[in-house]
Amino acid sequence: MEDHSKPTKIKKIRPETLEFIILYNQLKGRAFSGNIQLAEALGFNSTASITEIIKSRQNIDPEKLRRFKEIYKDYLTPQKPTENTVIQQAEPGIPMYEIIATASGVEVYNDINDTQSVGRMNFPGIEECDFALPVWGHSMYPYLENGCWVALKIIHDKKILPGEVYYIEWGDYRMYKRLLPGDNPDEVIAHSDNITEMSGNRLKYAPFVVKIDEIKKLCLVKDIHKKHNH
């Protein structure tokens, strides 16, 4: 029976969990399309368990790993190309996900790993980026316009360059903000470029403080594209 209690950070990541994470990243998009399909194949009650495992917050059951390797064994065994084998090149560009990510901050609960790519973004300058998302909202105008697409690079160590614009997952929100130094080293100020719109006598998009260790995902906005390119 799966444990659906509130997730806590595990003290030790077991070897089978590390193996699963490596294989997961290698096979996603080839052997299975997303966490929904994988959860059904491995017998998980929900995709949340897989998300917790790949984020190193939960260890995988060894039996689940064995089943994973058995189901997708054809993808794990290197095959030598024959004369008639066509070797396909890696698809150019970065995947585009049409999920809700705003420049103002709205509650969202879906996981990018459960979302199908709607195309590829491919133009010079985004080779080091990991994926692209659209922008909704007006808090970052004129830097980010509603409806544009941005190329994002994941920052794993959460090392923030003050003044740059980032996509952050924080609490139950996804948003784009310009991050500025906070009063304390463990926090940043999420600043909106749109400082003209008012709500009464107050800024509609007022700055607020975010604890760095509460940021679940941090991505630097590397490039902006106003039209689909896929």
XYZ file of N, CA and C in Angstrom:
690
model
N 0.852 -1.192 0.000
C 0.000 0.000 0.000
C 0.884 1.237 0.000
N 0.529 2.198 -0.846
C 1.337 3.408 -0.948
C 1.038 4.355 0.200
N 2.058 5.069 0.608
C 1.915 6.030 1.696
C 1.614 7.395 1.099
N 0.393 7.930 1.340
C -0.006 9.220 0.796
C 0.000 10.296 1.865
N 0.770 10.072 2.957
C 0.885 11.093 3.986
C 1.689 12.259 3.447
N 1.703 13.351 4.135
C 2.405 14.550 3.689
C 3.883 14.254 3.465
N 4.417 14.549 2.236
C 5.802 14.189 1.925
C 6.807 14.964 2.771
N 7.835 14.249 3.213
C 8.929 14.892 3.928
C 10.226 14.514 3.236
N 11.241 15.303 3.421
C 12.522 15.064 2.769
C 13.175 13.822 3.377
N 13.530 12.845 2.532
C 14.130 11.615 3.029
C 15.583 11.865 3.401
N 16.062 11.110 4.379
C 17.418 11.313 4.868
C 18.454 10.677 3.951
N 18.102 9.559 3.322
C 19.063 8.852 2.474
C 18.373 8.343 1.217
N 18.950 8.679 0.072
C 18.422 8.202 -1.198
C 19.060 6.854 -1.501
N 18.250 5.822 -1.633
C 18.784 4.478 -1.866
C 19.255 4.332 -3.311
N 20.205 3.403 -3.551
C 20.761 3.219 -4.896
C 19.703 2.936 -5.950
N 18.677 2.146 -5.600
C 17.651 1.826 -6.591
C 16.862 3.069 -6.995
N 16.750 4.032 -6.061
C 16.054 5.285 -6.388
C 16.874 6.103 -7.377
N 18.181 6.183 -7.149
C 19.055 6.902 -8.090
C 19.021 6.259 -9.467
N 19.004 4.919 -9.493
C 18.949 4.206 -10.771
C 17.648 4.517 -11.503
N 16.548 4.528 -10.740
C 15.248 4.820 -11.352
C 15.218 6.228 -11.936
N 15.761 7.208 -11.198
C 15.747 8.598 -11.666
C 16.535 8.725 -12.972
N 17.695 8.052 -13.042
C 18.521 8.103 -14.253
C 17.777 7.480 -15.433
N 17.182 6.294 -15.205
C 16.462 5.607 -16.277
C 15.209 6.373 -16.679
N 14.544 6.958 -15.700
C 13.342 7.757 -15.969
C 13.660 8.884 -16.955
N 14.741 9.615 -16.685
C 15.113 10.737 -17.545
C 15.553 10.278 -18.932
N 16.115 9.071 -19.010
C 16.553 8.538 -20.291
C 15.373 8.078 -21.156
N 14.354 7.513 -20.500
C 13.270 6.859 -21.240
C 12.038 7.724 -21.432
N 11.884 8.788 -20.634
C 10.687 9.616 -20.763
C 10.619 10.236 -22.153
N 9.484 10.057 -22.802
C 9.313 10.561 -24.150
C 9.619 9.525 -25.211
N 10.329 8.453 -24.809
C 10.612 7.352 -25.747
C 9.812 6.107 -25.371
N 10.002 5.640 -24.138
C 9.309 4.436 -23.700
C 7.915 4.751 -23.164
N 7.750 5.901 -22.560
C 6.448 6.323 -22.033
C 6.326 7.825 -22.205
N 5.096 8.302 -22.347
C 4.881 9.708 -22.683
C 4.869 10.625 -21.472
N 4.495 10.105 -20.301
C 4.404 10.961 -19.126
C 4.110 10.166 -17.878
N 3.956 10.837 -16.764
C 3.773 10.158 -15.483
C 2.447 9.425 -15.366
N 1.426 9.893 -16.080
C 0.135 9.208 -16.029
C 0.264 7.793 -16.590
N 0.880 7.681 -17.755
C 1.085 6.366 -18.380
C 1.984 5.489 -17.516
N 3.053 6.080 -16.967
C 3.998 5.310 -16.163
C 3.355 4.819 -14.870
N 2.535 5.652 -14.240
C 1.876 5.261 -12.998
C 0.976 4.050 -13.215
N 0.257 4.041 -14.328
C -0.610 2.905 -14.643
C 0.206 1.636 -14.874
N 1.328 1.779 -15.566
C 2.167 0.617 -15.880
C 2.781 0.008 -14.621
N 3.180 0.852 -13.669
C 3.863 0.365 -12.467
C 2.918 0.088 -11.308
N 1.647 0.433 -11.469
C 0.676 0.142 -10.420
C 0.617 1.160 -9.308
N 1.040 2.407 -9.580
C 0.887 3.474 -8.596
C -0.548 3.980 -8.619
N -1.056 4.378 -7.484
C -2.416 4.905 -7.417
C -2.532 6.298 -8.022
N -1.438 7.045 -8.043
C -1.456 8.395 -8.611
C -0.062 8.752 -9.101
N 0.007 9.825 -9.893
C 1.300 10.280 -10.409
C 2.125 10.975 -9.335
N 1.481 11.318 -8.217
C 2.197 12.043 -7.157
C 3.378 11.235 -6.627
N 3.223 9.918 -6.543
C 4.306 9.069 -6.026
C 5.532 9.146 -6.924
N 5.314 9.138 -8.244
C 6.437 9.221 -9.173
C 7.117 10.577 -9.061
N 6.321 11.629 -8.956
C 6.887 12.972 -8.803
C 7.762 13.062 -7.566
N 7.297 12.492 -6.457
C 8.072 12.524 -5.215
C 9.386 11.761 -5.366
N 9.354 10.643 -6.096
C 10.560 9.823 -6.277
C 11.590 10.558 -7.128
N 11.162 11.118 -8.273
C 12.134 11.751 -9.170
C 12.645 13.067 -8.601
N 11.955 13.612 -7.616
C 12.441 14.803 -6.935
C 13.220 14.453 -5.672
N 13.506 13.151 -5.508
C 14.330 12.642 -4.398
C 13.714 12.912 -3.033
N 12.401 12.931 -2.984
C 11.729 13.109 -1.706
C 11.134 11.797 -1.185
N 11.260 10.743 -1.992
C 10.719 9.443 -1.613
C 11.510 8.362 -2.331
N 11.811 7.267 -1.652
C 12.522 6.154 -2.284
C 11.536 5.236 -2.997
N 12.007 4.636 -4.075
C 11.164 3.720 -4.822
C 11.240 2.319 -4.218
N 10.146 1.615 -4.245
C 10.115 0.221 -3.813
C 10.936 -0.607 -4.810
N 11.854 -1.449 -4.348
C 12.674 -2.246 -5.271
C 11.848 -3.055 -6.265
N 10.678 -3.522 -5.848
C 9.815 -4.289 -6.750
C 9.300 -3.414 -7.887
N 9.032 -2.126 -7.579
C 8.593 -1.208 -8.627
C 9.706 -0.988 -9.649
N 10.957 -0.873 -9.164
C 12.085 -0.705 -10.072
C 12.252 -1.940 -10.951
N 12.123 -3.120 -10.337
C 12.248 -4.360 -11.114
C 11.188 -4.416 -12.210
N 9.962 -4.028 -11.850
C 8.874 -4.033 -12.827
C 9.121 -3.009 -13.928
N 9.630 -1.832 -13.554
C 9.949 -0.781 -14.519
C 10.957 -1.291 -15.546
N 12.023 -1.950 -15.073
C 13.072 -2.446 -15.962
C 12.576 -3.600 -16.831
N 11.641 -4.384 -16.300
C 11.094 -5.492 -17.067
C 10.194 -4.979 -18.189
N 9.321 -4.017 -17.871
C 8.387 -3.483 -18.864
C 9.116 -2.798 -20.013
N 10.168 -2.039 -19.669
C 10.855 -1.228 -20.674
C 12.229 -1.789 -21.036
N 12.388 -3.110 -20.905
C 13.690 -3.733 -21.148
C 14.167 -3.542 -22.585
N 13.210 -3.461 -23.534
C 13.611 -3.284 -24.934
C 14.266 -1.934 -25.171
N 13.946 -0.972 -24.313
C 14.545 0.356 -24.453
C 15.871 0.463 -23.701
N 16.119 -0.490 -22.801
C 17.325 -0.452 -21.988
C 18.471 -1.236 -22.603
N 18.154 -2.121 -23.555
C 19.175 -2.958 -24.176
C 19.688 -2.282 -25.437
N 20.958 -1.899 -25.467
C 21.508 -1.259 -26.673
C 21.412 -2.187 -27.874
N 20.949 -1.678 -29.009
C 20.814 -2.472 -30.219
C 21.779 -1.961 -31.285
N 22.510 -2.895 -31.876
C 23.445 -2.535 -32.924
C 22.681 -2.268 -34.215
N 22.949 -1.154 -34.862
C 22.244 -0.849 -36.120
C 22.657 -1.794 -37.235
N 21.682 -2.228 -38.013
C 21.962 -3.079 -39.170
C 22.057 -2.177 -40.399
N 22.274 -2.787 -41.560
C 22.401 -2.003 -42.780
C 21.127 -1.239 -43.089
N 19.978 -1.839 -42.701
C 18.695 -1.215 -43.016
C 18.186 -0.308 -41.900
N 18.969 -0.185 -40.823
C 18.535 0.630 -39.702
C 18.773 2.107 -39.999
N 17.755 2.904 -39.783
C 17.888 4.352 -39.956
C 18.136 4.972 -38.582
N 19.298 5.570 -38.418
C 19.649 6.192 -37.153
C 19.055 7.593 -37.121
N 18.098 7.797 -36.214
C 17.431 9.082 -36.130
C 18.220 10.053 -35.264
N 18.355 11.252 -35.751
C 19.016 12.286 -34.990
C 18.084 12.822 -33.908
N 18.662 13.330 -32.832
C 17.844 13.914 -31.773
C 17.040 15.077 -32.344
N 15.779 15.162 -31.933
C 14.919 16.216 -32.446
C 15.461 17.571 -32.020
N 15.604 18.496 -32.952
C 16.200 19.802 -32.607
C 15.255 20.652 -31.753
N 15.848 21.575 -31.037
C 15.050 22.510 -30.255
C 14.711 21.997 -28.870
N 13.861 22.738 -28.190
C 13.447 22.386 -26.828
C 11.933 22.197 -26.797
N 11.413 21.326 -25.911
C 9.965 21.091 -25.871
C 9.202 22.306 -25.361
N 8.017 22.503 -25.914
C 7.130 23.584 -25.509
C 5.934 22.972 -24.785
N 5.652 23.475 -23.574
C 4.533 22.973 -22.780
C 3.509 24.079 -22.593
N 2.283 23.822 -23.012
C 1.258 24.856 -22.939
C 0.486 24.731 -21.626
N 1.207 24.931 -20.521
C 0.571 24.919 -19.213
C 0.428 26.351 -18.718
N -0.363 26.518 -17.651
C -0.577 27.861 -17.116
C 0.643 28.286 -16.317
N 1.331 29.281 -16.809
C 2.431 29.913 -16.069
C 2.226 31.399 -16.259
N 2.054 32.131 -15.206
C 1.624 33.514 -15.343
C 2.693 34.513 -14.962
N 2.447 35.746 -15.353
C 3.308 36.845 -14.951
C 2.651 37.598 -13.806
N 1.686 36.972 -13.178
C 1.045 37.611 -12.029
C 0.908 36.649 -10.860
N 0.774 35.366 -11.144
C 0.683 34.381 -10.077
C -0.734 33.893 -9.882
N -1.041 32.702 -10.386
C -2.324 32.073 -10.125
C -2.059 30.662 -9.632
N -3.002 30.106 -8.884
C -2.802 28.767 -8.349
C -2.819 27.745 -9.482
N -1.816 26.884 -9.481
C -1.748 25.797 -10.448
C -1.266 24.550 -9.731
N -1.738 23.405 -10.177
C -1.405 22.181 -9.475
C -0.862 21.099 -10.406
N -0.927 21.301 -11.729
C -0.446 20.261 -12.624
C 1.075 20.257 -12.686
N 1.618 19.081 -12.986
C 3.064 18.887 -13.038
C 3.504 18.889 -14.495
N 4.599 19.596 -14.800
C 5.112 19.615 -16.167
C 5.371 18.204 -16.674
N 5.792 17.304 -15.761
C 6.095 15.936 -16.168
C 4.863 15.183 -16.637
N 3.659 15.675 -16.300
C 2.426 15.026 -16.724
C 1.849 15.673 -17.979
N 2.563 16.606 -18.564
C 2.053 17.385 -19.682
C 2.735 16.976 -20.986
N 1.949 16.857 -22.030
C 2.496 16.521 -23.333
C 3.064 17.774 -24.008
N 4.190 17.615 -24.667
C 4.772 18.716 -25.418
C 3.856 19.074 -26.587
N 3.682 20.376 -26.842
C 2.832 20.809 -27.950
C 3.669 21.180 -29.174
N 4.974 21.030 -29.081
C 5.838 21.350 -30.207
C 7.263 21.584 -29.744
N 8.075 22.117 -30.641
C 9.477 22.392 -30.334
C 9.787 23.846 -30.666
N 10.557 24.481 -29.805
C 11.055 25.819 -30.079
C 12.508 25.680 -30.522
N 12.831 26.277 -31.641
C 14.170 26.085 -32.187
C 14.633 27.319 -32.938
N 15.524 28.085 -32.323
C 16.186 29.191 -33.001
C 17.492 29.479 -32.268
N 18.456 30.117 -32.917
C 19.777 30.336 -32.315
C 19.689 31.059 -30.971
N 20.500 30.572 -30.017
C 20.582 31.222 -28.721
C 19.912 30.480 -27.587
N 19.165 29.411 -27.915
C 18.465 28.682 -26.847
C 18.989 27.246 -26.702
N 20.175 27.008 -27.240
C 20.706 25.635 -27.219
C 20.866 25.094 -25.804
N 21.156 25.964 -24.833
C 21.375 25.505 -23.461
C 20.091 25.489 -22.634
N 18.974 25.869 -23.226
C 17.710 25.909 -22.484
C 17.098 24.517 -22.390
N 16.191 24.346 -21.426
C 15.604 23.038 -21.161
C 14.185 22.886 -21.691
N 13.381 23.939 -21.634
C 12.022 23.869 -22.154
C 11.477 25.283 -22.307
N 10.289 25.384 -22.905
C 9.665 26.694 -23.132
C 8.233 26.679 -22.618
N 7.806 27.826 -22.088
C 6.442 27.986 -21.580
C 5.858 29.297 -22.090
N 4.532 29.366 -22.194
C 3.906 30.633 -22.567
C 3.768 31.549 -21.357
N 3.449 32.796 -21.608
C 3.239 33.773 -20.540
C 1.782 34.222 -20.559
N 1.171 34.238 -19.388
C -0.173 34.782 -19.237
C -0.115 35.845 -18.148
N -0.853 36.911 -18.319
C -0.851 37.974 -17.327
C -0.029 39.169 -17.775
N -0.062 40.226 -16.980
C 0.527 41.487 -17.398
C 1.499 42.082 -16.375
N 1.826 41.350 -15.313
C 2.643 41.964 -14.259
C 4.072 42.238 -14.703
N 4.562 41.501 -15.732
C 5.936 41.708 -16.183
C 6.018 42.542 -17.453
N 4.903 43.128 -17.874
C 4.912 44.004 -19.055
C 5.714 45.274 -18.737
N 6.549 45.764 -19.645
C 6.651 45.390 -21.058
C 7.697 44.319 -21.364
N 8.426 43.838 -20.330
C 9.470 42.843 -20.609
C 8.859 41.553 -21.152
N 7.796 41.065 -20.525
C 7.095 39.875 -20.991
C 5.671 40.259 -21.344
N 5.295 40.003 -22.587
C 3.949 40.315 -23.033
C 3.058 39.090 -22.908
N 1.803 39.324 -22.601
C 0.827 38.249 -22.511
C 0.774 37.488 -23.839
N 0.943 36.164 -23.786
C 0.880 35.347 -24.990
C 2.220 35.004 -25.609
N 3.303 35.635 -25.157
C 4.613 35.298 -25.716
C 5.110 33.980 -25.111
N 6.142 33.429 -25.726
C 6.768 32.204 -25.227
C 8.176 32.539 -24.745
N 8.612 31.873 -23.676
C 9.953 32.110 -23.167
C 10.735 30.805 -23.093
N 12.007 30.880 -23.438
C 12.912 29.740 -23.325
C 13.553 29.781 -21.940
N 13.538 28.659 -21.228
C 13.968 28.618 -19.831
C 15.107 27.638 -19.605
N 16.034 28.043 -18.747
C 17.138 27.167 -18.336
C 16.992 26.881 -16.851
N 16.930 25.610 -16.486
C 16.756 25.217 -15.089
C 18.018 25.542 -14.294
N 17.849 26.195 -13.143
C 18.954 26.511 -12.235
C 18.853 25.560 -11.047
N 19.671 24.519 -11.049
C 19.543 23.463 -10.045
C 20.034 23.895 -8.666
N 21.052 24.760 -8.617
C 21.619 25.126 -7.317
C 20.951 26.353 -6.687
N 19.913 26.862 -7.354
C 19.167 28.031 -6.870
C 20.066 29.259 -6.669
N 21.152 29.309 -7.409
C 22.025 30.473 -7.341
C 21.426 31.566 -8.211
N 20.977 32.633 -7.579
C 20.219 33.669 -8.267
C 21.106 34.849 -8.645
N 20.966 35.316 -9.879
C 21.640 36.522 -10.330
C 20.673 37.684 -10.111
N 20.927 38.537 -9.137
C 19.995 39.621 -8.812
C 19.684 40.499 -10.024
N 18.397 40.764 -10.215
C 17.971 41.632 -11.299
C 17.505 40.894 -12.535
N 17.807 39.588 -12.636
C 17.376 38.810 -13.790
C 15.927 38.356 -13.599
N 15.277 38.018 -14.715
C 13.893 37.539 -14.670
C 13.891 36.015 -14.651
N 13.116 35.457 -13.742
C 13.050 34.011 -13.559
C 11.613 33.511 -13.614
N 11.506 32.254 -13.985
C 10.262 31.505 -13.786
C 10.456 30.728 -12.492
N 9.520 30.872 -11.543
C 9.656 30.153 -10.277
C 8.386 29.390 -9.966
N 8.560 28.218 -9.379
C 7.457 27.470 -8.780
C 7.634 27.629 -7.283
N 6.649 28.221 -6.658
C 6.742 28.589 -5.254
C 5.390 28.361 -4.608
N 5.360 27.516 -3.550
C 4.077 27.165 -2.958
C 3.221 26.463 -3.997
N 2.023 26.941 -4.233
C 1.137 26.384 -5.255
C 1.034 27.313 -6.461
N 2.093 28.052 -6.735
C 2.071 29.044 -7.805
C 3.203 28.822 -8.796
N 2.936 29.210 -10.050
C 3.971 29.342 -11.064
C 3.931 30.797 -11.509
N 5.064 31.433 -11.631
C 5.059 32.839 -12.009
C 6.403 33.273 -12.582
N 6.390 34.393 -13.288
C 7.593 35.041 -13.782
C 7.802 36.308 -12.963
N 9.002 36.468 -12.415
C 9.295 37.663 -11.628
C 10.768 38.040 -11.785
N 11.045 39.319 -11.624
C 12.429 39.786 -11.547
C 12.848 39.664 -10.087
N 13.892 38.893 -9.816
C 14.290 38.616 -8.443
C 15.401 39.567 -7.996
N 15.153 40.225 -6.892
C 16.091 41.195 -6.325
C 16.549 40.718 -4.951
N 17.711 41.182 -4.469
C 18.186 40.757 -3.146
C 17.203 41.151 -2.048
N 17.014 40.252 -1.091
C 16.159 40.548 0.051
C 16.962 41.127 1.198
N 16.280 41.420 2.292
C 16.973 41.950 3.468
C 17.840 40.883 4.125
N 17.485 39.620 3.932
C 18.241 38.497 4.488
C 18.785 37.638 3.362
N 19.914 36.950 3.559
C 20.530 36.161 2.480
C 19.702 34.962 2.037
N 18.729 34.549 2.871
C 17.932 33.370 2.524
C 16.621 33.739 1.841
N 16.494 34.988 1.379
C 15.256 35.402 0.738
C 15.528 36.363 -0.412
N 14.559 36.442 -1.315
C 14.641 37.374 -2.440
C 13.323 38.132 -2.532
N 13.370 39.248 -3.243
C 12.166 40.031 -3.471
C 11.692 39.771 -4.898
N 10.450 39.311 -5.035
C 9.852 39.075 -6.349
C 9.237 40.390 -6.835
N 9.851 40.965 -7.863
C 9.477 42.301 -8.338
C 8.786 42.200 -9.691
N 7.727 42.983 -9.890
C 7.020 43.055 -11.163
C 7.474 44.289 -11.938
N 7.696 44.116 -13.247
C 8.122 45.253 -14.065
C 6.984 46.242 -14.304
N 5.739 45.758 -14.262
C 4.586 46.628 -14.484
C 4.289 47.403 -13.200
N 4.700 48.662 -13.169
C 4.495 49.482 -11.970
C 3.539 50.635 -12.249
N 2.769 50.497 -13.330
C 1.827 51.566 -13.697
C 0.394 51.234 -13.305
N 0.040 49.945 -13.330
C -1.343 49.586 -13.006
C -1.559 49.651 -11.497
N -2.677 50.265 -11.120
C -2.993 50.452 -9.714
C -4.301 49.770 -9.368
N -4.424 49.367 -8.115
C -5.673 48.863 -7.559
C -6.017 49.789 -6.400
N -6.903 50.744 -6.680
C -7.145 51.784 -5.696
C -5.941 52.702 -5.629
N -5.387 52.861 -4.457
C -4.183 53.684 -4.311
C -2.941 52.832 -4.107
N -3.021 51.558 -4.479
C -1.884 50.651 -4.314
C -1.499 50.029 -5.645
N -0.241 49.601 -5.719
C 0.217 48.896 -6.912
C -0.571 47.603 -7.095
N -1.005 47.355 -8.329
C -1.733 46.118 -8.610
C -0.815 44.908 -8.473
N 0.461 45.090 -8.860
C 1.434 43.998 -8.789
C 2.549 44.411 -7.834
N 2.272 44.376 -6.563
C 3.235 44.810 -5.555
C 4.319 43.754 -5.353
N 5.537 44.161 -5.027
C 6.609 43.193 -4.750
C 6.327 42.428 -3.471
N 6.911 41.234 -3.362
C 6.738 40.426 -2.158
C 7.987 39.581 -1.938
N 8.137 39.082 -0.724
C 9.332 38.330 -0.332
C 9.092 36.828 -0.520
N 10.111 36.144 -1.036
C 10.071 34.688 -1.207
C 11.300 34.085 -0.544
N 11.105 33.077 0.292
C 12.211 32.336 0.870
C 12.833 31.438 -0.201
N 14.146 31.498 -0.356
C 14.809 30.744 -1.417
C 14.591 29.242 -1.261
N 14.630 28.736 -0.012
C 14.471 27.297 0.169
C 13.035 26.833 -0.057
N 12.091 27.757 -0.247
C 10.710 27.387 -0.542
C 10.433 27.357 -2.040
N 11.415 27.764 -2.844
C 11.262 27.715 -4.295
C 11.472 26.272 -4.759
N 10.468 25.698 -5.397
C 10.532 24.306 -5.835
C 11.283 24.169 -7.155
N 11.107 25.122 -8.052
C 11.805 25.092 -9.337
C 12.195 26.513 -9.699
N 13.415 26.671 -10.167
C 13.932 27.986 -10.535
C 14.520 27.903 -11.942
N 14.022 28.740 -12.845
C 14.507 28.728 -14.226
C 14.763 30.160 -14.684
N 15.901 30.351 -15.299
C 16.258 31.665 -15.824
C 15.605 31.867 -17.188
N 14.980 33.023 -17.391
C 14.433 33.367 -18.702
C 15.591 33.759 -19.616
N 15.855 32.911 -20.614
C 17.008 33.137 -21.494
C 16.641 33.856 -22.784
N 15.421 33.630 -23.287
C 15.031 34.259 -24.534
C 13.512 34.349 -24.607
N 13.040 35.261 -25.419
C 11.600 35.509 -25.560
C 11.224 35.396 -27.025
N 10.132 34.707 -27.283
C 9.680 34.527 -28.662
C 8.178 34.769 -28.709
N 7.731 35.656 -29.610
C 6.324 36.053 -29.618
C 5.444 35.179 -30.495
N 6.069 34.311 -31.306
C 5.271 33.431 -32.169
C 5.711 32.002 -31.968
N 4.767 31.072 -32.155
C 5.093 29.657 -32.084
C 6.099 29.331 -33.177
N 7.028 28.429 -32.833
C 8.044 28.038 -33.811
C 8.205 26.535 -33.744
N 7.190 25.845 -34.201
C 7.209 24.377 -34.158
C 6.374 23.817 -35.283
